[in-house]
Coordinates of C-alpha atoms in Angstrom, one line a residue:
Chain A
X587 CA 8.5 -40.2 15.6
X588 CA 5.9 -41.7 13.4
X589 CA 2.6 -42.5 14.4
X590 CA 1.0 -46.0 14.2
X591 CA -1.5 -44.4 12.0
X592 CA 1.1 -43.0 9.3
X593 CA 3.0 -46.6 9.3
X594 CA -0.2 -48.0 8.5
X595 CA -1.8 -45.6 6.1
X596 CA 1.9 -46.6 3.8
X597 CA 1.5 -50.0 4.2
X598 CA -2.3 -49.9 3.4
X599 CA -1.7 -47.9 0.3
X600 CA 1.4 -50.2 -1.1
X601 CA 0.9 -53.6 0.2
X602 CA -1.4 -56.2 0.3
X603 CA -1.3 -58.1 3.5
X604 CA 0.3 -61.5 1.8
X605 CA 3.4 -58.5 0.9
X606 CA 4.3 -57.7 3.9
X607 CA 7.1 -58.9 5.4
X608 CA 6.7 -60.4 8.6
X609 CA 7.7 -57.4 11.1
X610 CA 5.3 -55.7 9.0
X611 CA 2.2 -58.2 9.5
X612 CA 3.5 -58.3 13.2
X613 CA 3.2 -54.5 13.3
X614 CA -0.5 -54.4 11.8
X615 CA -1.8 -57.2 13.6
X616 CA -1.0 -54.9 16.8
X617 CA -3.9 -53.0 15.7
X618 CA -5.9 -54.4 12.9
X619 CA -7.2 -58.0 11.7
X620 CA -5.9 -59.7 8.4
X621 CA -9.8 -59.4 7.1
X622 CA -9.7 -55.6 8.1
X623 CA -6.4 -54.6 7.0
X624 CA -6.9 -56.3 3.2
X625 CA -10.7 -54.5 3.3
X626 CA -9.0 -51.3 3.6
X627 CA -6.3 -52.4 1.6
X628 CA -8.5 -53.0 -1.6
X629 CA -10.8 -49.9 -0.2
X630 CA -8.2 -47.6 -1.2
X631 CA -7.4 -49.2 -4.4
X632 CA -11.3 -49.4 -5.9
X633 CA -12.5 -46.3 -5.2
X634 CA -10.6 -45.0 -7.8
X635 CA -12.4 -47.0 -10.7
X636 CA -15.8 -45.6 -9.4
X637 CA -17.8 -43.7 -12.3
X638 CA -20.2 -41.2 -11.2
X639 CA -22.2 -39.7 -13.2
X640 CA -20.7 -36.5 -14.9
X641 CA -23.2 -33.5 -14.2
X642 CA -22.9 -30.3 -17.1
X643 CA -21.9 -27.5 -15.3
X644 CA -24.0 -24.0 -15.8
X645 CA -22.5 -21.3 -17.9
X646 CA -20.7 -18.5 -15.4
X647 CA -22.6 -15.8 -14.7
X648 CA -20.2 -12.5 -14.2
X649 CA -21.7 -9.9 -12.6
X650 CA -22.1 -6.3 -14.6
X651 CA -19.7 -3.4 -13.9
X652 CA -21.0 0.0 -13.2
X653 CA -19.0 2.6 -15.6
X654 CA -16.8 -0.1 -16.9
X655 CA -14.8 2.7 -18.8
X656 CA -14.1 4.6 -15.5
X657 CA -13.5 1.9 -13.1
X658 CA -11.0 -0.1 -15.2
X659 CA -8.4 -1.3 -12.1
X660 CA -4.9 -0.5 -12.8
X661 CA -1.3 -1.3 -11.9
X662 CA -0.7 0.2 -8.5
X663 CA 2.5 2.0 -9.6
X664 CA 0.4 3.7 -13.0
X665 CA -1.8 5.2 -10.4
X666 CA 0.5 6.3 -8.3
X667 CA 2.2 7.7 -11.9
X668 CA -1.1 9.5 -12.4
X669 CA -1.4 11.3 -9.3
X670 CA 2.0 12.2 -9.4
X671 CA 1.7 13.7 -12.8
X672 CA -1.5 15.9 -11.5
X673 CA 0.1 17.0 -8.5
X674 CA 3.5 18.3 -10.4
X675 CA 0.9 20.2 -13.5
X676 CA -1.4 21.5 -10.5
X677 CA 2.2 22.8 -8.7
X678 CA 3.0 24.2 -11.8
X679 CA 0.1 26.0 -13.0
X680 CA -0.8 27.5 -9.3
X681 CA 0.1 31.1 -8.4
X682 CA 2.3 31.5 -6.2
X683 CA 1.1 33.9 -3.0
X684 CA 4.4 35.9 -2.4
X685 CA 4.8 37.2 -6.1
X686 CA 0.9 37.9 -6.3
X687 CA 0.9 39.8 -2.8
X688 CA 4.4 41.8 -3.9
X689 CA 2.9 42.6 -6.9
X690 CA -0.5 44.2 -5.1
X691 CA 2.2 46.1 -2.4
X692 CA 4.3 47.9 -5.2
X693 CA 0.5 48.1 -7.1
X694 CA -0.6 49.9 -3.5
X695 CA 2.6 51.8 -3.1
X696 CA 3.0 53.6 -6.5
X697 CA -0.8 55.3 -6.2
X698 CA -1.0 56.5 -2.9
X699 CA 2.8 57.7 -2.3
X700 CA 3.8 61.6 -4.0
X701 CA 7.5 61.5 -5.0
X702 CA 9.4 65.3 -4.6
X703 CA 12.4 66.0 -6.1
X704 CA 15.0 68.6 -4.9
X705 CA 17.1 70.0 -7.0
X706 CA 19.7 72.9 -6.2
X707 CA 19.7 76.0 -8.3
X708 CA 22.7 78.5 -8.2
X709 CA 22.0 82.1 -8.5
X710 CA 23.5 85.9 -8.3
X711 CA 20.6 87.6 -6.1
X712 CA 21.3 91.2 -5.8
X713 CA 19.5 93.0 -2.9
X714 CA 19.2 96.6 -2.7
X715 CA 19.0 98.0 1.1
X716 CA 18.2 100.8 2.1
X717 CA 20.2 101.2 5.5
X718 CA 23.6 101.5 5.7
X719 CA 25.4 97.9 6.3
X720 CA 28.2 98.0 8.6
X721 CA 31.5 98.1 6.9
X722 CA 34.9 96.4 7.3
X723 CA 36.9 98.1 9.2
X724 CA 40.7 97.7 9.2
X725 CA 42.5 98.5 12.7
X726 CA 44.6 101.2 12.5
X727 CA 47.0 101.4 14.8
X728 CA 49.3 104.6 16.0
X729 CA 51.9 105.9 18.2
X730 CA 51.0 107.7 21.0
X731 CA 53.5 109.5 23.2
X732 CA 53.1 110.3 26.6
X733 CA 54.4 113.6 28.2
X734 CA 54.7 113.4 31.9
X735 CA 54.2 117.5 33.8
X736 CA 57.0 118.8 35.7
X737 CA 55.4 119.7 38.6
X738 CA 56.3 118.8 42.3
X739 CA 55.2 115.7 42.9
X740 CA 52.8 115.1 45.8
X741 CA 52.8 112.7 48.3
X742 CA 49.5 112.3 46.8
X743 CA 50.9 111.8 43.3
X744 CA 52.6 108.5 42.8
X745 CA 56.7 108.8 42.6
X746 CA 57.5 107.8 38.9
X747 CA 59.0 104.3 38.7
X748 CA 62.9 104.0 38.5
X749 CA 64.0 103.5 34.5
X750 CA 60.7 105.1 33.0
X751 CA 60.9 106.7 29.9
X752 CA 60.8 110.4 29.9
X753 CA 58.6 111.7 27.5
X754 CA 59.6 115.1 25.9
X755 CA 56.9 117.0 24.5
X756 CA 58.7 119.2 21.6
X757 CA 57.4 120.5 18.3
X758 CA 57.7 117.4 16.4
X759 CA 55.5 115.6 18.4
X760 CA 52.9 118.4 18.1
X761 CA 52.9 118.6 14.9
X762 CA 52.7 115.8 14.3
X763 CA 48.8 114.5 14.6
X764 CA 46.5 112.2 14.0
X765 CA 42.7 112.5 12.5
X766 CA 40.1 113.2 15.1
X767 CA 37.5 111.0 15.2
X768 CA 35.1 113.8 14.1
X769 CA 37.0 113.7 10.9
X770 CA 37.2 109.8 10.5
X771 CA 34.7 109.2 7.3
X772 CA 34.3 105.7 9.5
X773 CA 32.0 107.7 11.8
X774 CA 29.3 108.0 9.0
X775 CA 29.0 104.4 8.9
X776 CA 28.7 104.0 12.5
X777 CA 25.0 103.9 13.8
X778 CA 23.5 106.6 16.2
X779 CA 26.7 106.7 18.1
X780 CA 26.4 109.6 20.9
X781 CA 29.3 112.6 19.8
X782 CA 32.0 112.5 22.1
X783 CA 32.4 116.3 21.9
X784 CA 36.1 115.5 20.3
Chain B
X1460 CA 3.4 -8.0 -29.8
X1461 CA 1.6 -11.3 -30.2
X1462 CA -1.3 -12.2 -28.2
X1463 CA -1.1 -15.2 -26.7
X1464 CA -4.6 -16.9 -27.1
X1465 CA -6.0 -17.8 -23.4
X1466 CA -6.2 -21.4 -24.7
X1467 CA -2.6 -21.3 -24.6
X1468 CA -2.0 -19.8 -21.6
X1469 CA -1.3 -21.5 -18.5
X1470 CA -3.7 -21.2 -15.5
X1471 CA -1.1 -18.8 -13.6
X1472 CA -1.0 -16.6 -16.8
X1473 CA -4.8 -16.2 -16.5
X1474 CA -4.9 -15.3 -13.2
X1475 CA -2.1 -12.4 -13.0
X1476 CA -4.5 -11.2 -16.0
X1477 CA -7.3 -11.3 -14.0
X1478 CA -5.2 -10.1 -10.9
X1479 CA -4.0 -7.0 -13.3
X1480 CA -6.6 -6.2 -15.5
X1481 CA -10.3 -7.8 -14.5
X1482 CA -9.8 -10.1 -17.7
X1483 CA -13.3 -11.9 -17.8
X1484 CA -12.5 -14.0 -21.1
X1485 CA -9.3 -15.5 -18.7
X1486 CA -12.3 -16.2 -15.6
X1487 CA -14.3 -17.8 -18.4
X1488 CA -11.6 -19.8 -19.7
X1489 CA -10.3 -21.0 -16.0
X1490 CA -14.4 -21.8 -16.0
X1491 CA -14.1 -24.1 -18.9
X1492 CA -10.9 -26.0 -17.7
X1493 CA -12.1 -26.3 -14.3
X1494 CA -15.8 -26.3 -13.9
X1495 CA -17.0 -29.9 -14.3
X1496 CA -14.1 -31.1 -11.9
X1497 CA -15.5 -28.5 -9.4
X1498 CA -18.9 -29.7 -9.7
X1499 CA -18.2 -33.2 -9.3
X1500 CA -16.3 -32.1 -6.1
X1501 CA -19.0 -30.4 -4.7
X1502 CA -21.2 -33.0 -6.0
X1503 CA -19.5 -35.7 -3.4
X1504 CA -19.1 -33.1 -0.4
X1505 CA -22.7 -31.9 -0.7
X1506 CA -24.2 -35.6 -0.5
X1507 CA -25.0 -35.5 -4.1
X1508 CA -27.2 -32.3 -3.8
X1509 CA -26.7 -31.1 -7.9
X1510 CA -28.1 -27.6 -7.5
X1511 CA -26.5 -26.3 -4.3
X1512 CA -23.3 -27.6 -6.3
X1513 CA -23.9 -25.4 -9.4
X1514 CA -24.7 -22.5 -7.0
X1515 CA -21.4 -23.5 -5.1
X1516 CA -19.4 -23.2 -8.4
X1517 CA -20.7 -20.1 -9.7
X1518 CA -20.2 -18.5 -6.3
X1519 CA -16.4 -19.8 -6.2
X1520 CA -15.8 -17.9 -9.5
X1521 CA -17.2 -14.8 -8.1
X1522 CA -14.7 -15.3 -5.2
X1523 CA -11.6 -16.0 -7.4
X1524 CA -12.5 -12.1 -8.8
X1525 CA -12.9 -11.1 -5.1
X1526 CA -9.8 -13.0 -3.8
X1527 CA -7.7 -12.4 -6.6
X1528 CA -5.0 -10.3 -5.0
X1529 CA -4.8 -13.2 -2.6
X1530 CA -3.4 -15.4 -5.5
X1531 CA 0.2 -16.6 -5.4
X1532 CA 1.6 -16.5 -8.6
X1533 CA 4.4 -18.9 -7.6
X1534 CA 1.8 -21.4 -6.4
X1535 CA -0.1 -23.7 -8.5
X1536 CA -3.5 -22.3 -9.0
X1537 CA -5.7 -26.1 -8.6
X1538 CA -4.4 -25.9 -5.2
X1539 CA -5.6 -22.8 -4.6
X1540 CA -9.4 -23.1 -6.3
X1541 CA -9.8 -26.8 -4.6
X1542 CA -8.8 -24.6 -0.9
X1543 CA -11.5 -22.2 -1.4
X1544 CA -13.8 -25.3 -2.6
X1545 CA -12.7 -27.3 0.6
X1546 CA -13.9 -24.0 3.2
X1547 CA -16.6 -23.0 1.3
X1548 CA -17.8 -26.6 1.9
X1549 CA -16.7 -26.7 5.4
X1550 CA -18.6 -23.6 6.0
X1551 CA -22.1 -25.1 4.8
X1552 CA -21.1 -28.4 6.5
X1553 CA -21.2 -26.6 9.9
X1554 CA -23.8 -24.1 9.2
X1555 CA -26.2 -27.2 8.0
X1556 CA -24.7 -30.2 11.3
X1557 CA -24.7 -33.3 10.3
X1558 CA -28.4 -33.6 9.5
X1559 CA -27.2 -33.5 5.7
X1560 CA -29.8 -35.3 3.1
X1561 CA -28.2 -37.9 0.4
X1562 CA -29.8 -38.6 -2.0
X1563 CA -27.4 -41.3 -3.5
X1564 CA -26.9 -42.0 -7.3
X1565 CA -29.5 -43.8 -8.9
X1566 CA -28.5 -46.7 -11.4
X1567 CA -31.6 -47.6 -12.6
X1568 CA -29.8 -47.5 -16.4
X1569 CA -28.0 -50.6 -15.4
X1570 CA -29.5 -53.9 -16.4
X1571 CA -29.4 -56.9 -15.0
X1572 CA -28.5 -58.6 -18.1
X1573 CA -25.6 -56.3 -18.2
X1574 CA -24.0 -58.2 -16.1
X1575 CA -23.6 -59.3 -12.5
X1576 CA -20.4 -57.2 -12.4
X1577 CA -21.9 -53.7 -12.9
X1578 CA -25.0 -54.6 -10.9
X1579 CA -22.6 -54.8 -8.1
X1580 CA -20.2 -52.1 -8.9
X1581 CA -23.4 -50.1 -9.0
X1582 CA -24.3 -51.3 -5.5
X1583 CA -21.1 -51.0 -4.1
X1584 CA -20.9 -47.2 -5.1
X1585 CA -24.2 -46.5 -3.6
X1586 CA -22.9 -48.1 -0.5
X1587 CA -19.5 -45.8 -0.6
X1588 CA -21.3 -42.9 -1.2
X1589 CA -23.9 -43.4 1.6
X1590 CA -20.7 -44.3 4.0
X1591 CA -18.6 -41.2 2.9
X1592 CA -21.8 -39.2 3.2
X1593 CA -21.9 -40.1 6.9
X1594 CA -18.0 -39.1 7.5
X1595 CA -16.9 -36.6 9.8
X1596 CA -16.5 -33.4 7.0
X1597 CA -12.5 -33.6 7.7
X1598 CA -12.1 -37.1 7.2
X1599 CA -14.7 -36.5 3.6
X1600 CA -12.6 -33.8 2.9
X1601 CA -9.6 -36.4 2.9
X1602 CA -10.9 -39.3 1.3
X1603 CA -12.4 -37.4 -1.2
X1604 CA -9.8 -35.6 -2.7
X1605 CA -7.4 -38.7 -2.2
X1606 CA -9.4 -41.6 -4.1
X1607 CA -12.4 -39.9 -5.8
X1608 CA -10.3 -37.0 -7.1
X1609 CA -6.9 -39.0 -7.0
X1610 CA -4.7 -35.8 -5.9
X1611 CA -1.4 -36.5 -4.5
X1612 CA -0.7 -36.8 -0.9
X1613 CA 0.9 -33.3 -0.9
X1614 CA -1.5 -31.1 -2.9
X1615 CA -4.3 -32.5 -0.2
X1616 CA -2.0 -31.2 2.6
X1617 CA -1.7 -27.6 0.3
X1618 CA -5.8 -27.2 0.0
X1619 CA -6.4 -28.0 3.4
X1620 CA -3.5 -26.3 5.0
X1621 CA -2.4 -29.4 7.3
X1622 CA 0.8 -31.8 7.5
X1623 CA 1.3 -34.6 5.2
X1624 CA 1.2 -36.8 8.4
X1625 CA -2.5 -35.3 9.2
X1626 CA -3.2 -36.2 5.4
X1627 CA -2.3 -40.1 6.6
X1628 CA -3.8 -39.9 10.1
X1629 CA -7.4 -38.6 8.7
X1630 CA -6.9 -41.0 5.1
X1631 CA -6.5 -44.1 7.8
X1632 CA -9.7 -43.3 10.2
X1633 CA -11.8 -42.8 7.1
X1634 CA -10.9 -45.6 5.2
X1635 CA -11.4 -47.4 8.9
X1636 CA -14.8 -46.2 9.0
X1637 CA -16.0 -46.5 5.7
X1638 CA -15.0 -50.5 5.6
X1639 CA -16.8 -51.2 9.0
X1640 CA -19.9 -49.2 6.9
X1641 CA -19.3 -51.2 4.2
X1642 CA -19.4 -54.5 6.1
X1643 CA -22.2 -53.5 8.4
X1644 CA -23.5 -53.4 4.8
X1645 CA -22.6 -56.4 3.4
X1646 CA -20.2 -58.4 5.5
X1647 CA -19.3 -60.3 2.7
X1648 CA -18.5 -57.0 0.8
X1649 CA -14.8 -58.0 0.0
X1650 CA -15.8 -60.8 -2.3
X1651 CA -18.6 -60.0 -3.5
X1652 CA -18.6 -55.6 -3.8
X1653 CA -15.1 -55.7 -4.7
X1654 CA -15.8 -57.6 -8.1
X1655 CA -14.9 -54.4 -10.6
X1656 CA -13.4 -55.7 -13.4

């Protein structure tokens, strides 16, 4: 809702009192006189045509910059291009720790570590001894036949089993013999073995 | 690329210069377009006190290079110098109260024989500016701007960040008081003031 004060101020500004229509003067003589309202009325439109005095201003005075050169402002975003561009060279150019300290590890490792290498040589070594190595001996085996004595038997003397072979001592069978051991060139090789007397 | 001399540059263009690169010709040339209005301005606000209102427009300029990020571009840029105007003169209005000296114009280069008309007119603009002098600083502010300055109803509401129906409101109360000045003044002020032709 507008306020007496704004429906006033238009009137004041656009229309002389003798203007106004009559709900108008009605409305303004509410709060104002005739003399008051056409005061204001020409107030408003007279002030304009005042001359006052023009006064020269004095020249602007800027202030001087410090290091001009260096302080120049700038864009936000070149800045922000700038420090960028550092940041990327700096990344660049930087050594990098885990290839510098892998480089000072193999550096360490190669001086104080000794390397051997084994290598296998195949040889004929012939060793002369002077005792008497056993030999290989192949088992001979032979038949040995059994004569039983004809003699009573005991009762001390065990009764010969039923279905034994009888062993009959004869000529062949005496003949017939077998190295002794004392013979046996195999007993030269065995070591400090007591003579059986055979 | 062809540069655009700052003579023919609109105020805008000079101050996203000065907002991008500290451009002091642009700050010099807003200083010539702008200056003398300013002056005249402060002239009225500060009860005719001329060298506080040189120091007042040399201190505004310094402000529009502090302030210059607080620029609109989309804005017109009068609006925005005449707002920093208005509160730096509503600061020294309540830093100094009311207890403000005039020193109102002097017209001693107008003759009698120059005519009864401009003897008057002179006399009737010593009476206005002793009466707006007097004015509460918002209602000043108003009447100022409005029929010394003649800006439009809606750039006063822009530099002093207030409605359009304030603007009325505070253009109605001053030209209320200024009249019943006027009249304790001369009570026959309406024929006899009011003769500028």
């Amino acid at each position: 809702m507008e306020s007496f004060e704004n429906r006033l101020f238009d009137l004041l500004e656009n229309q002389s009192f003798d203007q106004l229509n009559e709900d108008d003067q009605l409305f303004v003589l509410q709060h104002l006189t005739e003399k008051e309202y056409q005061s204001q009325h020409l107030l408003m439109h007279k002030s304009a045509e005042m001359d006052f005095p023009v006064v020269a201003p004095q020249p602007l005075h800027l202030p001087k910059r410090k290091n001009a050169g260096l302080l120049i402002s700038i864009p936000l975003y070149q800045a922000l291009m700038g420090a960028a561009a550092i940041f990327i060279g700096v990344w660049f150019i930087w050594p990098k720790e885990s290839q510098t300290n892998t480089d000072l590890a193999q550096t360490k490792n190669s001086v104080a570590d000794t390397i051997y290498i084994t290598q296998l040589k195949y040889d004929t070594v012939v060793i002369h001894s002077e005792k008497t190595l056993l030999a290989k001996n192949e088992k001979q085996t032979d038949t040995v036949y059994i004569y039983e004595a004809s003699s009573p038997s005991s009762s001390r003397m065990l009764q010969p089993g039923m279905n034994q072979p009888q062993v009959i001592l004869d000529e062949h069978i005496i003949k017939t013999k077998g190295k002794s051991l004392k013979e046996e060139d195999v007993t030269n090789l065995l070591p400090d073995l007591p003579k059986m007397g055979l | 690329m062809v540069k655009i001399p700052h003579k023919n540059q609109t105020d805008e263009e000079l101050m996203v210069q000065i907002m991008d690169h500290h451009s002091e010709s642009a700050i010099i040339e807003l200083h010539r377009r702008y200056s003398v209005r300013l002056l005249g301005y402060f002239i009225k606000m500060l009860n005719k006190d001329v060298d506080l209102a040189q120091d007042f427009v040399q201190e505004l300029f310094l402000k529009i290079l502090e302030k210059k990020h607080l620029f609109d571009p989309k804005k017109k840029f009068y609006t925005w110098v005449f707002t920093i105007a208005s509160n730096m003169c509503k600061t020294a209005y309540r830093s100094k109260g009311r207890s403000v000296t005039f020193e109102p114009t002097t017209h001693d280069h107008i003759l009698p024989q120059h005519g009864e008309n401009r003897a008057e007119k002179a006399l009737f603009q010593t009476a206005l500016e002793v009466s707006v002098a007097q004015l509460e600083e918002h209602h000043k502010q108003a009447f100022v701007l409005r029929y010394l300055e003649q800006f439009s109803l809606n750039e006063i509401a822009e530099i002093a960040e207030i409605s359009i129906g304030t603007v009325k409101s505070r253009l109605f109360y001053a030209t209320k008081k200024v009249t019943q000045d006027l009249a304790a003044f001369d009570p026959s002020f309406e024929s006899t003031l009011f003769k500028l032709s």
